Amino acid sequence: MIKKLFIVGVAFEFFMVQFMATGFACSAFQLSDSDHLVGKSYDWHQSHGMVFTNSRKMKKTAFLLDTSETAEEWTSEYGSLTFSQHGKDFPLGGMNEKGLVVEILWLNATQYPLSDARPTVNELQWIAYQLDNFSTVKQVIADVAKRRISPVMANVHYLVCDTTPECTVVEFIKRKEQAPDGSTLKANVITNDSYETSVDHLKDFKGFGGTKAVPTDTSSLSRFTSLAMQLTVPTGKTAMEHALALLDGVEQSNFSVWNIV
C-alpha cells in the first residue's frame, strides 16, 4: 500500500547504487491551480521513512568523502521539515518555513563539476543548505554556481519551487551547473531524464505542438509527458485531491512506496 504524507515532498536513491539503471525512480511536479502544491511519487524498494523538524540557528558542516575538499559550513536561517531514509542530516527533500521546497530524483546523465576551490556539500546536504538559507527560487538560482557538489553515491537532479508558480530544475550536465529561470520552464515537472530531453520529447504531444495522446506506460519520459499534459486540466477536485490523483497516475506498482505532497 502507498503511504501518503501531506507535508513535504522528495525522494532520493542513495545507498543502493546497483538499482540505478532501473525504471522505478520517482516523479515530481508543482500543481499551480491553487496553493502551488508540490507532489512527489517516491518509487523505490525501501518503504521506511522519517520526517524531521530542523531548527533555525543551527551550525552545520558538510560531510565529504574527500577530506582534501573544502567542506561548506553554515548556520540555518530558516526552520524546515524534511523527509529522509538516512537520518536527520541527510534529507531526501523537504519544505522550509518560507514555503521553499526541494525535491531530488535520480538522473543517470548527471556529471558533477570537477573538484575546485569552491566550498563543497554532498548531494543530500545540498538540499539542507537550500532550505536552511533561501526563501525563493530566484535565490537558489543565484547561488547554484557558488558551491560545488561532491557526491557520496548518487547522480541526481532537483526540482526547486516556492510559493509562486515558478520552479527551477537544477542539473549538472557535462560538468556544468544548470538552473534555468522559472519563467522559461515548459512544465514544472521532472522525472529521470534531463529536463532538456524531457521537454524535447514533449513536443510530440497534444498541447505542446504535437498530436499524440497522453502516454500510459511508466517510463521516465512517459511519466514526464503525462504529468505535464494533465497539470493544467480542470478536474473539479480540491488541490490535494488533484495532486494525489496525479501521483496515482504515475504509480509504478509495488515500487511506489510514498506519495508525498
PDB file of N, CA, C and O in Angstrom, residues 65-121:
ATOM      1  N   LEU A  65      33.458  12.764   1.486  1.00  0.00           N
ATOM      2  CA  LEU A  65      34.338  11.599   1.486  1.00  0.00           C
ATOM      3  C   LEU A  65      35.789  11.989   1.253  1.00  0.00           C
ATOM      4  O   LEU A  65      36.703  11.346   1.748  1.00  0.00           O
ATOM      5  N   ASP A  66      36.010  13.045   0.477  1.00  0.00           N
ATOM      6  CA  ASP A  66      37.359  13.515   0.160  1.00  0.00           C
ATOM      7  C   ASP A  66      37.714  14.644   1.120  1.00  0.00           C
ATOM      8  O   ASP A  66      37.221  15.769   0.989  1.00  0.00           O
ATOM      9  N   THR A  67      38.568  14.373   2.074  1.00  0.00           N
ATOM     10  CA  THR A  67      38.897  15.359   3.098  1.00  0.00           C
ATOM     11  C   THR A  67      39.787  16.483   2.575  1.00  0.00           C
ATOM     12  O   THR A  67      40.014  17.467   3.284  1.00  0.00           O
ATOM     13  N   SER A  68      40.274  16.368   1.348  1.00  0.00           N
ATOM     14  CA  SER A  68      41.068  17.454   0.771  1.00  0.00           C
ATOM     15  C   SER A  68      40.187  18.579   0.241  1.00  0.00           C
ATOM     16  O   SER A  68      40.672  19.683  -0.035  1.00  0.00           O
ATOM     17  N   GLU A  69      38.890  18.318   0.105  1.00  0.00           N
ATOM     18  CA  GLU A  69      37.962  19.329  -0.376  1.00  0.00           C
ATOM     19  C   GLU A  69      37.551  20.261   0.765  1.00  0.00           C
ATOM     20  O   GLU A  69      37.657  19.910   1.943  1.00  0.00           O
ATOM     21  N   THR A  70      37.080  21.442   0.411  1.00  0.00           N
ATOM     22  CA  THR A  70      36.683  22.436   1.403  1.00  0.00           C
ATOM     23  C   THR A  70      35.217  22.250   1.768  1.00  0.00           C
ATOM     24  O   THR A  70      34.324  22.554   0.977  1.00  0.00           O
ATOM     25  N   ALA A  71      34.965  21.738   2.944  1.00  0.00           N
ATOM     26  CA  ALA A  71      33.590  21.482   3.381  1.00  0.00           C
ATOM     27  C   ALA A  71      32.873  22.791   3.686  1.00  0.00           C
ATOM     28  O   ALA A  71      33.399  23.652   4.407  1.00  0.00           O
ATOM     29  N   GLU A  72      31.675  22.947   3.131  1.00  0.00           N
ATOM     30  CA  GLU A  72      30.867  24.125   3.418  1.00  0.00           C
ATOM     31  C   GLU A  72      30.422  24.123   4.873  1.00  0.00           C
ATOM     32  O   GLU A  72      30.099  23.079   5.442  1.00  0.00           O
ATOM     33  N   GLU A  73      30.431  25.294   5.490  1.00  0.00           N
ATOM     34  CA  GLU A  73      29.911  25.470   6.843  1.00  0.00           C
ATOM     35  C   GLU A  73      28.872  26.578   6.818  1.00  0.00           C
ATOM     36  O   GLU A  73      29.044  27.582   6.127  1.00  0.00           O
ATOM     37  N   TRP A  74      27.769  26.401   7.558  1.00  0.00           N
ATOM     38  CA  TRP A  74      26.730  27.420   7.556  1.00  0.00           C
ATOM     39  C   TRP A  74      25.889  27.312   8.817  1.00  0.00           C
ATOM     40  O   TRP A  74      25.945  26.313   9.531  1.00  0.00           O
ATOM     41  N   THR A  75      25.107  28.346   9.072  1.00  0.00           N
ATOM     42  CA  THR A  75      24.147  28.373  10.171  1.00  0.00           C
ATOM     43  C   THR A  75      22.760  28.585   9.579  1.00  0.00           C
ATOM     44  O   THR A  75      22.555  29.513   8.793  1.00  0.00           O
ATOM     45  N   SER A  76      21.818  27.738   9.915  1.00  0.00           N
ATOM     46  CA  SER A  76      20.490  27.786   9.302  1.00  0.00           C
ATOM     47  C   SER A  76      19.756  29.067   9.681  1.00  0.00           C
ATOM     48  O   SER A  76      19.685  29.442  10.846  1.00  0.00           O
ATOM     49  N   GLU A  77      19.198  29.719   8.665  1.00  0.00           N
ATOM     50  CA  GLU A  77      18.383  30.910   8.891  1.00  0.00           C
ATOM     51  C   GLU A  77      16.917  30.555   9.057  1.00  0.00           C
ATOM     52  O   GLU A  77      16.188  31.225   9.788  1.00  0.00           O
ATOM     53  N   TYR A  78      16.475  29.483   8.380  1.00  0.00           N
ATOM     54  CA  TYR A  78      15.067  29.101   8.395  1.00  0.00           C
ATOM     55  C   TYR A  78      14.888  27.705   8.979  1.00  0.00           C
ATOM     56  O   TYR A  78      15.746  26.837   8.835  1.00  0.00           O
ATOM     57  N   GLY A  79      13.755  27.503   9.624  1.00  0.00           N
ATOM     58  CA  GLY A  79      13.375  26.170  10.055  1.00  0.00           C
ATOM     59  C   GLY A  79      12.722  25.418   8.905  1.00  0.00           C
ATOM     60  O   GLY A  79      12.240  26.013   7.930  1.00  0.00           O
ATOM     61  N   SER A  80      12.697  24.101   8.999  1.00  0.00           N
ATOM     62  CA  SER A  80      12.138  23.300   7.911  1.00  0.00           C
ATOM     63  C   SER A  80      11.646  21.957   8.420  1.00  0.00           C
ATOM     64  O   SER A  80      11.950  21.537   9.535  1.00  0.00           O
ATOM     65  N   LEU A  81      10.865  21.292   7.558  1.00  0.00           N
ATOM     66  CA  LEU A  81      10.509  19.888   7.727  1.00  0.00           C
ATOM     67  C   LEU A  81      11.138  19.128   6.572  1.00  0.00           C
ATOM     68  O   LEU A  81      11.037  19.542   5.422  1.00  0.00           O
ATOM     69  N   THR A  82      11.799  18.014   6.867  1.00  0.00           N
ATOM     70  CA  THR A  82      12.436  17.221   5.824  1.00  0.00           C
ATOM     71  C   THR A  82      12.062  15.751   5.958  1.00  0.00           C
ATOM     72  O   THR A  82      11.742  15.269   7.042  1.00  0.00           O
ATOM     73  N   PHE A  83      12.125  15.065   4.828  1.00  0.00           N
ATOM     74  CA  PHE A  83      11.839  13.633   4.752  1.00  0.00           C
ATOM     75  C   PHE A  83      13.151  12.908   4.457  1.00  0.00           C
ATOM     76  O   PHE A  83      13.942  13.354   3.629  1.00  0.00           O
ATOM     77  N   SER A  84      13.395  11.792   5.146  1.00  0.00           N
ATOM     78  CA  SER A  84      14.657  11.092   4.950  1.00  0.00           C
ATOM     79  C   SER A  84      14.509   9.611   5.247  1.00  0.00           C
ATOM     80  O   SER A  84      13.652   9.198   6.032  1.00  0.00           O
ATOM     81  N   GLN A  85      15.361   8.823   4.619  1.00  0.00           N
ATOM     82  CA  GLN A  85      15.525   7.420   4.975  1.00  0.00           C
ATOM     83  C   GLN A  85      16.894   7.174   5.604  1.00  0.00           C
ATOM     84  O   GLN A  85      17.207   6.050   5.966  1.00  0.00           O
ATOM     85  N   HIS A  86      17.690   8.235   5.750  1.00  0.00           N
ATOM     86  CA  HIS A  86      19.093   8.045   6.132  1.00  0.00           C
ATOM     87  C   HIS A  86      19.521   8.887   7.328  1.00  0.00           C
ATOM     88  O   HIS A  86      20.699   8.945   7.641  1.00  0.00           O
ATOM     89  N   GLY A  87      18.585   9.572   7.989  1.00  0.00           N
ATOM     90  CA  GLY A  87      18.935  10.349   9.161  1.00  0.00           C
ATOM     91  C   GLY A  87      18.747  11.837   8.947  1.00  0.00           C
ATOM     92  O   GLY A  87      18.676  12.332   7.824  1.00  0.00           O
ATOM     93  N   LYS A  88      18.695  12.559  10.033  1.00  0.00           N
ATOM     94  CA  LYS A  88      18.327  13.974  10.012  1.00  0.00           C
ATOM     95  C   LYS A  88      19.242  14.833   9.156  1.00  0.00           C
ATOM     96  O   LYS A  88      18.791  15.779   8.508  1.00  0.00           O
ATOM     97  N   ASP A  89      20.524  14.547   9.150  1.00  0.00           N
ATOM     98  CA  ASP A  89      21.485  15.398   8.438  1.00  0.00           C
ATOM     99  C   ASP A  89      21.586  15.079   6.958  1.00  0.00           C
ATOM    100  O   ASP A  89      22.354  15.726   6.238  1.00  0.00           O
ATOM    101  N   PHE A  90      20.813  14.095   6.487  1.00  0.00           N
ATOM    102  CA  PHE A  90      20.877  13.698   5.073  1.00  0.00           C
ATOM    103  C   PHE A  90      19.464  13.662   4.485  1.00  0.00           C
ATOM    104  O   PHE A  90      18.920  12.608   4.200  1.00  0.00           O
ATOM    105  N   PRO A  91      18.850  14.829   4.312  1.00  0.00           N
ATOM    106  CA  PRO A  91      17.462  14.874   3.852  1.00  0.00           C
ATOM    107  C   PRO A  91      17.307  14.428   2.411  1.00  0.00           C
ATOM    108  O   PRO A  91      18.189  14.634   1.576  1.00  0.00           O
ATOM    109  N   LEU A  92      16.175  13.837   2.129  1.00  0.00           N
ATOM    110  CA  LEU A  92      15.792  13.491   0.772  1.00  0.00           C
ATOM    111  C   LEU A  92      14.874  14.547   0.182  1.00  0.00           C
ATOM    112  O   LEU A  92      14.323  14.364  -0.899  1.00  0.00           O
ATOM    113  N   GLY A  93      14.714  15.639   0.894  1.00  0.00           N
ATOM    114  CA  GLY A  93      13.918  16.754   0.420  1.00  0.00           C
ATOM    115  C   GLY A  93      13.076  17.311   1.536  1.00  0.00           C
ATOM    116  O   GLY A  93      13.054  16.786   2.652  1.00  0.00           O
ATOM    117  N   GLY A  94      12.396  18.418   1.258  1.00  0.00           N
ATOM    118  CA  GLY A  94      11.554  18.995   2.287  1.00  0.00           C
ATOM    119  C   GLY A  94      11.074  20.378   1.933  1.00  0.00           C
ATOM    120  O   GLY A  94      11.193  20.840   0.799  1.00  0.00           O
ATOM    121  N   MET A  95      10.534  21.057   2.944  1.00  0.00           N
ATOM    122  CA  MET A  95       9.969  22.397   2.781  1.00  0.00           C
ATOM    123  C   MET A  95      10.340  23.244   3.989  1.00  0.00           C
ATOM    124  O   MET A  95      10.228  22.784   5.131  1.00  0.00           O
ATOM    125  N   ASN A  96      10.781  24.482   3.739  1.00  0.00           N
ATOM    126  CA  ASN A  96      11.109  25.339   4.871  1.00  0.00           C
ATOM    127  C   ASN A  96       9.949  26.259   5.229  1.00  0.00           C
ATOM    128  O   ASN A  96       8.895  26.240   4.591  1.00  0.00           O
ATOM    129  N   GLU A  97      10.129  27.050   6.277  1.00  0.00           N
ATOM    130  CA  GLU A  97       9.038  27.861   6.814  1.00  0.00           C
ATOM    131  C   GLU A  97       8.586  28.958   5.855  1.00  0.00           C
ATOM    132  O   GLU A  97       7.497  29.516   6.016  1.00  0.00           O
ATOM    133  N   LYS A  98       9.377  29.268   4.834  1.00  0.00           N
ATOM    134  CA  LYS A  98       9.010  30.263   3.837  1.00  0.00           C
ATOM    135  C   LYS A  98       8.308  29.644   2.631  1.00  0.00           C
ATOM    136  O   LYS A  98       7.915  30.352   1.706  1.00  0.00           O
ATOM    137  N   GLY A  99       8.170  28.328   2.621  1.00  0.00           N
ATOM    138  CA  GLY A  99       7.486  27.653   1.530  1.00  0.00           C
ATOM    139  C   GLY A  99       8.385  27.194   0.404  1.00  0.00           C
ATOM    140  O   GLY A  99       7.893  26.724  -0.625  1.00  0.00           O
ATOM    141  N   LEU A 100       9.702  27.308   0.564  1.00  0.00           N
ATOM    142  CA  LEU A 100      10.627  26.771  -0.436  1.00  0.00           C
ATOM    143  C   LEU A 100      10.654  25.253  -0.316  1.00  0.00           C
ATOM    144  O   LEU A 100      10.789  24.703   0.777  1.00  0.00           O
ATOM    145  N   VAL A 101      10.511  24.565  -1.449  1.00  0.00           N
ATOM    146  CA  VAL A 101      10.504  23.109  -1.496  1.00  0.00           C
ATOM    147  C   VAL A 101      11.626  22.627  -2.408  1.00  0.00           C
ATOM    148  O   VAL A 101      11.859  23.199  -3.475  1.00  0.00           O
ATOM    149  N   VAL A 102      12.328  21.584  -1.996  1.00  0.00           N
ATOM    150  CA  VAL A 102      13.345  20.948  -2.824  1.00  0.00           C
ATOM    151  C   VAL A 102      13.037  19.459  -2.929  1.00  0.00           C
ATOM    152  O   VAL A 102      12.869  18.776  -1.916  1.00  0.00           O
ATOM    153  N   GLU A 103      12.941  18.985  -4.158  1.00  0.00           N
ATOM    154  CA  GLU A 103      12.741  17.563  -4.458  1.00  0.00           C
ATOM    155  C   GLU A 103      13.991  17.028  -5.159  1.00  0.00           C
ATOM    156  O   GLU A 103      14.591  17.725  -5.968  1.00  0.00           O
ATOM    157  N   ILE A 104      14.332  15.781  -4.920  1.00  0.00           N
ATOM    158  CA  ILE A 104      15.510  15.177  -5.521  1.00  0.00           C
ATOM    159  C   ILE A 104      15.118  13.889  -6.230  1.00  0.00           C
ATOM    160  O   ILE A 104      14.304  13.119  -5.721  1.00  0.00           O
ATOM    161  N   LEU A 105      15.667  13.679  -7.425  1.00  0.00           N
ATOM    162  CA  LEU A 105      15.365  12.495  -8.217  1.00  0.00           C
ATOM    163  C   LEU A 105      16.635  12.009  -8.894  1.00  0.00           C
ATOM    164  O   LEU A 105      17.563  12.764  -9.155  1.00  0.00           O
ATOM    165  N   TRP A 106      16.630  10.724  -9.209  1.00  0.00           N
ATOM    166  CA  TRP A 106      17.769  10.114  -9.879  1.00  0.00           C
ATOM    167  C   TRP A 106      17.898  10.633 -11.307  1.00  0.00           C
ATOM    168  O   TRP A 106      16.910  10.825 -11.999  1.00  0.00           O
ATOM    169  N   LEU A 107      19.151  10.869 -11.759  1.00  0.00           N
ATOM    170  CA  LEU A 107      19.414  11.246 -13.144  1.00  0.00           C
ATOM    171  C   LEU A 107      20.757  10.657 -13.562  1.00  0.00           C
ATOM    172  O   LEU A 107      21.813  11.147 -13.181  1.00  0.00           O
ATOM    173  N   ASN A 108      20.708   9.594 -14.354  1.00  0.00           N
ATOM    174  CA  ASN A 108      21.941   8.943 -14.789  1.00  0.00           C
ATOM    175  C   ASN A 108      22.856   9.870 -15.569  1.00  0.00           C
ATOM    176  O   ASN A 108      24.078   9.712 -15.559  1.00  0.00           O
ATOM    177  N   ALA A 109      22.275  10.861 -16.253  1.00  0.00           N
ATOM    178  CA  ALA A 109      23.067  11.754 -17.099  1.00  0.00           C
ATOM    179  C   ALA A 109      23.893  12.764 -16.308  1.00  0.00           C
ATOM    180  O   ALA A 109      24.713  13.488 -16.887  1.00  0.00           O
ATOM    181  N   THR A 110      23.713  12.823 -15.010  1.00  0.00           N
ATOM    182  CA  THR A 110      24.430  13.799 -14.193  1.00  0.00           C
ATOM    183  C   THR A 110      25.940  13.593 -14.246  1.00  0.00           C
ATOM    184  O   THR A 110      26.440  12.473 -14.095  1.00  0.00           O
ATOM    185  N   GLN A 111      26.655  14.688 -14.453  1.00  0.00           N
ATOM    186  CA  GLN A 111      28.107  14.737 -14.317  1.00  0.00           C
ATOM    187  C   GLN A 111      28.432  15.982 -13.493  1.00  0.00           C
ATOM    188  O   GLN A 111      28.306  17.107 -13.976  1.00  0.00           O
ATOM    189  N   TYR A 112      28.827  15.781 -12.254  1.00  0.00           N
ATOM    190  CA  TYR A 112      29.106  16.908 -11.376  1.00  0.00           C
ATOM    191  C   TYR A 112      30.400  17.616 -11.789  1.00  0.00           C
ATOM    192  O   TYR A 112      31.305  16.994 -12.352  1.00  0.00           O
ATOM    193  N   PRO A 113      30.502  18.919 -11.499  1.00  0.00           N
ATOM    194  CA  PRO A 113      31.755  19.631 -11.780  1.00  0.00           C
ATOM    195  C   PRO A 113      32.934  18.994 -11.056  1.00  0.00           C
ATOM    196  O   PRO A 113      32.784  18.424  -9.972  1.00  0.00           O
ATOM    197  N   LEU A 114      34.102  19.090 -11.669  1.00  0.00           N
ATOM    198  CA  LEU A 114      35.316  18.561 -11.062  1.00  0.00           C
ATOM    199  C   LEU A 114      35.701  19.382  -9.834  1.00  0.00           C
ATOM    200  O   LEU A 114      35.274  20.523  -9.666  1.00  0.00           O
ATOM    201  N   SER A 115      36.525  18.797  -8.999  1.00  0.00           N
ATOM    202  CA  SER A 115      36.950  19.449  -7.763  1.00  0.00           C
ATOM    203  C   SER A 115      37.622  20.781  -8.054  1.00  0.00           C
ATOM    204  O   SER A 115      38.430  20.904  -8.981  1.00  0.00           O
ATOM    205  N   ASP A 116      37.272  21.789  -7.246  1.00  0.00           N
ATOM    206  CA  ASP A 116      37.889  23.111  -7.377  1.00  0.00           C
ATOM    207  C   ASP A 116      37.900  23.759  -6.004  1.00  0.00           C
ATOM    208  O   ASP A 116      37.697  23.084  -4.988  1.00  0.00           O
ATOM    209  N   ALA A 117      38.128  25.059  -5.963  1.00  0.00           N
ATOM    210  CA  ALA A 117      38.320  25.738  -4.683  1.00  0.00           C
ATOM    211  C   ALA A 117      37.018  26.138  -4.004  1.00  0.00           C
ATOM    212  O   ALA A 117      37.030  26.620  -2.868  1.00  0.00           O
ATOM    213  N   ARG A 118      35.889  25.930  -4.649  1.00  0.00           N
ATOM    214  CA  ARG A 118      34.623  26.339  -4.058  1.00  0.00           C
ATOM    215  C   ARG A 118      34.285  25.510  -2.812  1.00  0.00           C
ATOM    216  O   ARG A 118      34.662  24.337  -2.728  1.00  0.00           O
ATOM    217  N   PRO A 119      33.538  26.094  -1.849  1.00  0.00           N
ATOM    218  CA  PRO A 119      33.035  25.281  -0.746  1.00  0.00           C
ATOM    219  C   PRO A 119      32.124  24.192  -1.286  1.00  0.00           C
ATOM    220  O   PRO A 119      31.442  24.378  -2.299  1.00  0.00           O
ATOM    221  N   THR A 120      32.098  23.054  -0.597  1.00  0.00           N
ATOM    222  CA  THR A 120      31.504  21.844  -1.157  1.00  0.00           C
ATOM    223  C   THR A 120      30.535  21.199  -0.174  1.00  0.00           C
ATOM    224  O   THR A 120      30.759  21.196   1.038  1.00  0.00           O
ATOM    225  N   VAL A 121      29.454  20.642  -0.732  1.00  0.00           N
ATOM    226  CA  VAL A 121      28.494  19.841   0.034  1.00  0.00           C
ATOM    227  C   VAL A 121      28.264  18.541  -0.718  1.00  0.00           C
ATOM    228  O   VAL A 121      28.567  18.432  -1.904  1.00  0.00           O
TER     229      VAL A 121
END
